[in-house]
CSV table of C-alpha atoms in Angstrom, one decimal:
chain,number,residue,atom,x,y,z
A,648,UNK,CA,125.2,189.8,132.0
A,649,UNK,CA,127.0,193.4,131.4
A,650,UNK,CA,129.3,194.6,128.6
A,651,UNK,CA,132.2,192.2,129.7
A,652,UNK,CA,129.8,188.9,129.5
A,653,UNK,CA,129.8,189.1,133.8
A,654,UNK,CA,126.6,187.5,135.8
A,655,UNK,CA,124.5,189.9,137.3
A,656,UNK,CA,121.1,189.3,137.8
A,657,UNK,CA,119.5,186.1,137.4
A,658,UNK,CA,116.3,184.4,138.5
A,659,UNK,CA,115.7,180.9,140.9
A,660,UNK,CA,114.9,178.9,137.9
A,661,UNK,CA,118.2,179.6,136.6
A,662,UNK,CA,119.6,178.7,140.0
A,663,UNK,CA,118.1,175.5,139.5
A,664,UNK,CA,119.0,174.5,136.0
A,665,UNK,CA,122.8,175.1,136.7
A,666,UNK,CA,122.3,173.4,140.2
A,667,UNK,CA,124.1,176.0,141.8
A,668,UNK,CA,123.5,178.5,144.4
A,669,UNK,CA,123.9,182.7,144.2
A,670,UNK,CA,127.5,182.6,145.2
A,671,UNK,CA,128.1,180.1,142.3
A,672,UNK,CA,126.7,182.7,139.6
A,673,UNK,CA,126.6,185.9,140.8
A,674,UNK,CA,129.9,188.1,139.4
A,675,UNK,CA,131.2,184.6,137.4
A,676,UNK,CA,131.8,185.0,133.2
A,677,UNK,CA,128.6,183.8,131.5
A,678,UNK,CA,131.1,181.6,129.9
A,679,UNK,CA,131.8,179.5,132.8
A,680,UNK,CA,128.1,178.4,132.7
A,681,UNK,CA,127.1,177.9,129.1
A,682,UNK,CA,128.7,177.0,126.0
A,683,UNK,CA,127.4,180.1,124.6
A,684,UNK,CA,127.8,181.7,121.6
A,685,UNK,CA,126.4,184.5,121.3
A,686,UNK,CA,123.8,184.5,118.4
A,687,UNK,CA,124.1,186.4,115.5
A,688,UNK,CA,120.6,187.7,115.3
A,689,UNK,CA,118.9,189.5,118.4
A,690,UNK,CA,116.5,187.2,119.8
A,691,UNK,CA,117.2,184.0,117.3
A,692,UNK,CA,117.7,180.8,119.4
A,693,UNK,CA,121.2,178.9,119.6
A,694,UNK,CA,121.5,175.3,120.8
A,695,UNK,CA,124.0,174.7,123.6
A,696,UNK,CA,124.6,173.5,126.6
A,697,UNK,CA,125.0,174.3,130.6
A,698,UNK,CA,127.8,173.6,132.4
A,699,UNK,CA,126.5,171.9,135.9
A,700,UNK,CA,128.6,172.6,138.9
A,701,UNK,CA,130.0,168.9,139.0
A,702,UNK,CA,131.1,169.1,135.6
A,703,UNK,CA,128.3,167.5,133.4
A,704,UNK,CA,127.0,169.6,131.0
A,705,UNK,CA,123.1,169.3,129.6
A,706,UNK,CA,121.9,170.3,126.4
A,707,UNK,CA,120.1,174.0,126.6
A,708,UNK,CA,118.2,176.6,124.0
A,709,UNK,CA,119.6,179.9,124.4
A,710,UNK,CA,118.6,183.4,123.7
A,711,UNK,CA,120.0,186.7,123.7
A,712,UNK,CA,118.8,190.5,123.7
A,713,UNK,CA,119.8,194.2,124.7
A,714,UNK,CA,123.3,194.8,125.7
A,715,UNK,CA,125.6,197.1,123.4
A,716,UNK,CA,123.0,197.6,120.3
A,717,UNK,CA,120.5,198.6,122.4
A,718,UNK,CA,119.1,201.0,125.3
A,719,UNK,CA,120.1,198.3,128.0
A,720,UNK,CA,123.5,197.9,129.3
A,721,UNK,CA,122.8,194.5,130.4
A,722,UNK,CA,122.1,191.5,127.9
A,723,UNK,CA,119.7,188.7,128.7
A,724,UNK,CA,120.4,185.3,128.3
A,725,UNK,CA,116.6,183.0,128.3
A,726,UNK,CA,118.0,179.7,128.6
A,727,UNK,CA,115.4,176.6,128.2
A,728,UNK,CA,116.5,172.9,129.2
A,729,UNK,CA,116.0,170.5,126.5
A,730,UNK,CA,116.7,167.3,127.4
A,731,UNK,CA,113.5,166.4,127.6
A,732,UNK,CA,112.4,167.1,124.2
A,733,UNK,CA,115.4,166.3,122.5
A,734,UNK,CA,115.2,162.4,124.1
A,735,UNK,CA,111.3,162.7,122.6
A,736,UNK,CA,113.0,163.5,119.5
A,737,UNK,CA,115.1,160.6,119.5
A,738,UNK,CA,112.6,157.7,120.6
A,739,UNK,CA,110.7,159.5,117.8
A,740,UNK,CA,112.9,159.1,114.9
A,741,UNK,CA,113.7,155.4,116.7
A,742,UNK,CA,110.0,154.6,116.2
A,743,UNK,CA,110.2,155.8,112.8
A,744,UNK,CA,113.7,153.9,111.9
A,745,UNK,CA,111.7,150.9,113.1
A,746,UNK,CA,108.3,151.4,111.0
A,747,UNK,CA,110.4,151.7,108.2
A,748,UNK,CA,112.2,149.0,108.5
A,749,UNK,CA,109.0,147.1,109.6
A,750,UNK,CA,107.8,147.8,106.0
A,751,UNK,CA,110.5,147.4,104.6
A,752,UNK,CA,110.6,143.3,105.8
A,753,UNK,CA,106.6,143.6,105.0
A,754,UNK,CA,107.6,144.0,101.2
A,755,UNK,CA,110.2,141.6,101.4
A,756,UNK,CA,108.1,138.9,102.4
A,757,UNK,CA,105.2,139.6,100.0
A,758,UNK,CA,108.0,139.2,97.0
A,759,UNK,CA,109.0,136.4,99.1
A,760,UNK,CA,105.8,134.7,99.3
A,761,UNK,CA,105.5,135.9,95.2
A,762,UNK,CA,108.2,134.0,94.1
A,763,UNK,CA,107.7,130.8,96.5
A,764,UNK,CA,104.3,130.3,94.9
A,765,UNK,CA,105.5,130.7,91.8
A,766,UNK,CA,108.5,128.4,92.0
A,767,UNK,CA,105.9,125.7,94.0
A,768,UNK,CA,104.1,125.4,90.9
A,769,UNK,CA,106.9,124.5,88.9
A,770,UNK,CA,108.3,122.2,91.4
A,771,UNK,CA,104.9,120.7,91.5
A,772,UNK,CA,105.2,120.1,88.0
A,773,UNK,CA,108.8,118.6,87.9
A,774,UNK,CA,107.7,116.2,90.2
A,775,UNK,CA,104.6,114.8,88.9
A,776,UNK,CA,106.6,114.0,85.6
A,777,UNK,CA,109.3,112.7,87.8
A,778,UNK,CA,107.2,110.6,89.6
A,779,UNK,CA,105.6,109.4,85.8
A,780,UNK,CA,109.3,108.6,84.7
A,781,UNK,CA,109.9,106.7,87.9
A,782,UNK,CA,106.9,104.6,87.5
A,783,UNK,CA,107.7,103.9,83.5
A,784,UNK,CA,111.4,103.3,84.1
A,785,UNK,CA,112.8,99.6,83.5
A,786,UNK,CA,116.0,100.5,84.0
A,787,UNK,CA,117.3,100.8,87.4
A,788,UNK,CA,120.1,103.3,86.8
A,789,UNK,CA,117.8,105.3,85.3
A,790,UNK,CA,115.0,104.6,88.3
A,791,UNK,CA,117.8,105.7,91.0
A,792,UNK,CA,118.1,108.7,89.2
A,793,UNK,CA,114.9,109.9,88.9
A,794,UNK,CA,114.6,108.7,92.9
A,795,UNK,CA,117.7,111.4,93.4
A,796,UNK,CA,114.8,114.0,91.6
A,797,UNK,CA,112.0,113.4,93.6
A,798,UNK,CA,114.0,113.7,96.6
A,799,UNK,CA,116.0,116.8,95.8
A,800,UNK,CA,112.4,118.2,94.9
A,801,UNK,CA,110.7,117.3,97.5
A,802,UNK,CA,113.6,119.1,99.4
A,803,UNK,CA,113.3,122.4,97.5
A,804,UNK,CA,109.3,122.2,98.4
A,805,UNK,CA,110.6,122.1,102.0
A,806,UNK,CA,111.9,125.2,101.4
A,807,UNK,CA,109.4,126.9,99.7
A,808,UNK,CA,107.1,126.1,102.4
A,809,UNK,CA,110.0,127.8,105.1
A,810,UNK,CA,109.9,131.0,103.0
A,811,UNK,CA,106.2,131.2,102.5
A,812,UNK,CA,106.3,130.8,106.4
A,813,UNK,CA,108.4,134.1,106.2
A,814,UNK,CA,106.0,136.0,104.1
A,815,UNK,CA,103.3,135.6,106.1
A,816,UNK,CA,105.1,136.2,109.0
A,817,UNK,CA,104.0,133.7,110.8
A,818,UNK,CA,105.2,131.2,113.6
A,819,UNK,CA,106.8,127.8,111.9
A,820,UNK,CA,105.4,125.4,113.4
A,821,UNK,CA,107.6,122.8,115.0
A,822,UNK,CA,107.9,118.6,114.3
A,823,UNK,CA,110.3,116.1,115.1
A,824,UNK,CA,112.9,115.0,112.3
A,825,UNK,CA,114.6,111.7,112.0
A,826,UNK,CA,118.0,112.8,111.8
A,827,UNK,CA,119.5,109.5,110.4
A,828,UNK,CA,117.2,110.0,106.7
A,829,UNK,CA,118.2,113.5,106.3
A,830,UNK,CA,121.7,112.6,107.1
A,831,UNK,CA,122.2,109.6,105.2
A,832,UNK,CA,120.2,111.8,101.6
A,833,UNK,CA,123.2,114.7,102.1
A,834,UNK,CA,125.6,112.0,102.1
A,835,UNK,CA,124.2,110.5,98.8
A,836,UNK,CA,124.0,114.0,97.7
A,837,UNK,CA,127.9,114.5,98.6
A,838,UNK,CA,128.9,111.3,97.3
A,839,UNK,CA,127.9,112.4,93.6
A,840,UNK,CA,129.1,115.9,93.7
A,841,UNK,CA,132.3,114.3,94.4
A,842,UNK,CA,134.9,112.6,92.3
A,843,UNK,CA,134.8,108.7,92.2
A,844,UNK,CA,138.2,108.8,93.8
A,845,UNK,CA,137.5,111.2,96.5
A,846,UNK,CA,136.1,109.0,99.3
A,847,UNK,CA,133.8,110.1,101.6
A,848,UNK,CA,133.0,108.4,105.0
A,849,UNK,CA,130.5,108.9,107.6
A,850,UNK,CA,130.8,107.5,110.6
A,851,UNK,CA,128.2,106.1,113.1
A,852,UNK,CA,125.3,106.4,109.6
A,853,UNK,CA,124.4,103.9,107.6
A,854,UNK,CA,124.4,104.5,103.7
């Protein structure tokens, strides 16, 4: 480009970049081709982009060198296409978002599993001394009770088992369930959470 920023020699790759042909570039503005500022320091690399002849614009490195500060009246503009690179760029920092996140879940589930052992041991605990109570018990108040105990731990152990499944990251495997048991234990559940003059009815389930 000369003094006033006109095209006037250019090469074929250039052609090619800018899809257009010699009547397209030759004598135009460099500014009706690139985004380009010019950079502050001779031969330093800007990041820009190309204007395309439909209108698009794609993402370019740009240099400069010779025109008013030096011997040359022309100044040269090497322009580089990055699109390539910069999409490596971003599947790379994609793969990295993922690996961290990755670990992330890793350490999650090792505290996970931590805790589930710990807690299954004192489940294990409350429910052998429940079961002890339950055996001992003459009173059937009491006996129901302790019945509510076993269940609600056996429940929790449930649980502990789902989040162990989760720390090891592996597949949980799948049973049938007798959906009338489970349903008819929430409702006792419910039923005592509850005031004795709330009333709660289930229809179609026994209990």
């Amino acid at each position: 480009a000369d003094s006033e920023g006109t095209v006037r020699l250019f090469n074929p790759a250039a052609l090619t970049l800018l899809q257009r042909d010699e009547s397209q570039v030759a004598g135009v503005p460099i500014s009706e081709l690139l985004d380009v500022t010019t950079p502050s320091v001779e031969g330093s690399l800007t990041v820009t982009s190309a204007k395309l002849i439909d209108g698009q614009r794609i993402p370019i490195e740009v240099s400069a060198s010779g025109g008013a500060s030096s011997a040359s009246e022309l100044r040269t503009y090497v322009i580089r296409d990055i699109r390539q690179r910069l999409e490596e760029e971003e599947r790379r920092a994609a793969l990295e978002k993922r690996e961290k996140e990755a670990e992330k879940l890793a350490a999650l589930g090792s505290l996970a599993g931590g805790v589930a052992h710990d807690f299954n041991n004192i489940l294990g605990s409350m429910l052998l001394n429940a079961r002890y109570l339950q055996k001992s018990s003459q009173d059937s108040k009491t006996a129901e009770a302790i019945a509510d105990v076993i269940e609600a731990g056996e429940q929790a152990k449930e649980l502990v088992t789902q989040v162990l499944t989760f720390s090891r990251q592996d597949e949980a495997a799948k049973r049938s369930v007798e959906l009338p048991p489970v349903i008819e234990a929430s409702i006792r559940d419910l039923r005592k959470r509850f005031p004795e003059k709330v009333a709660l009815v289930a229809e179609g389930v026994e209990g």
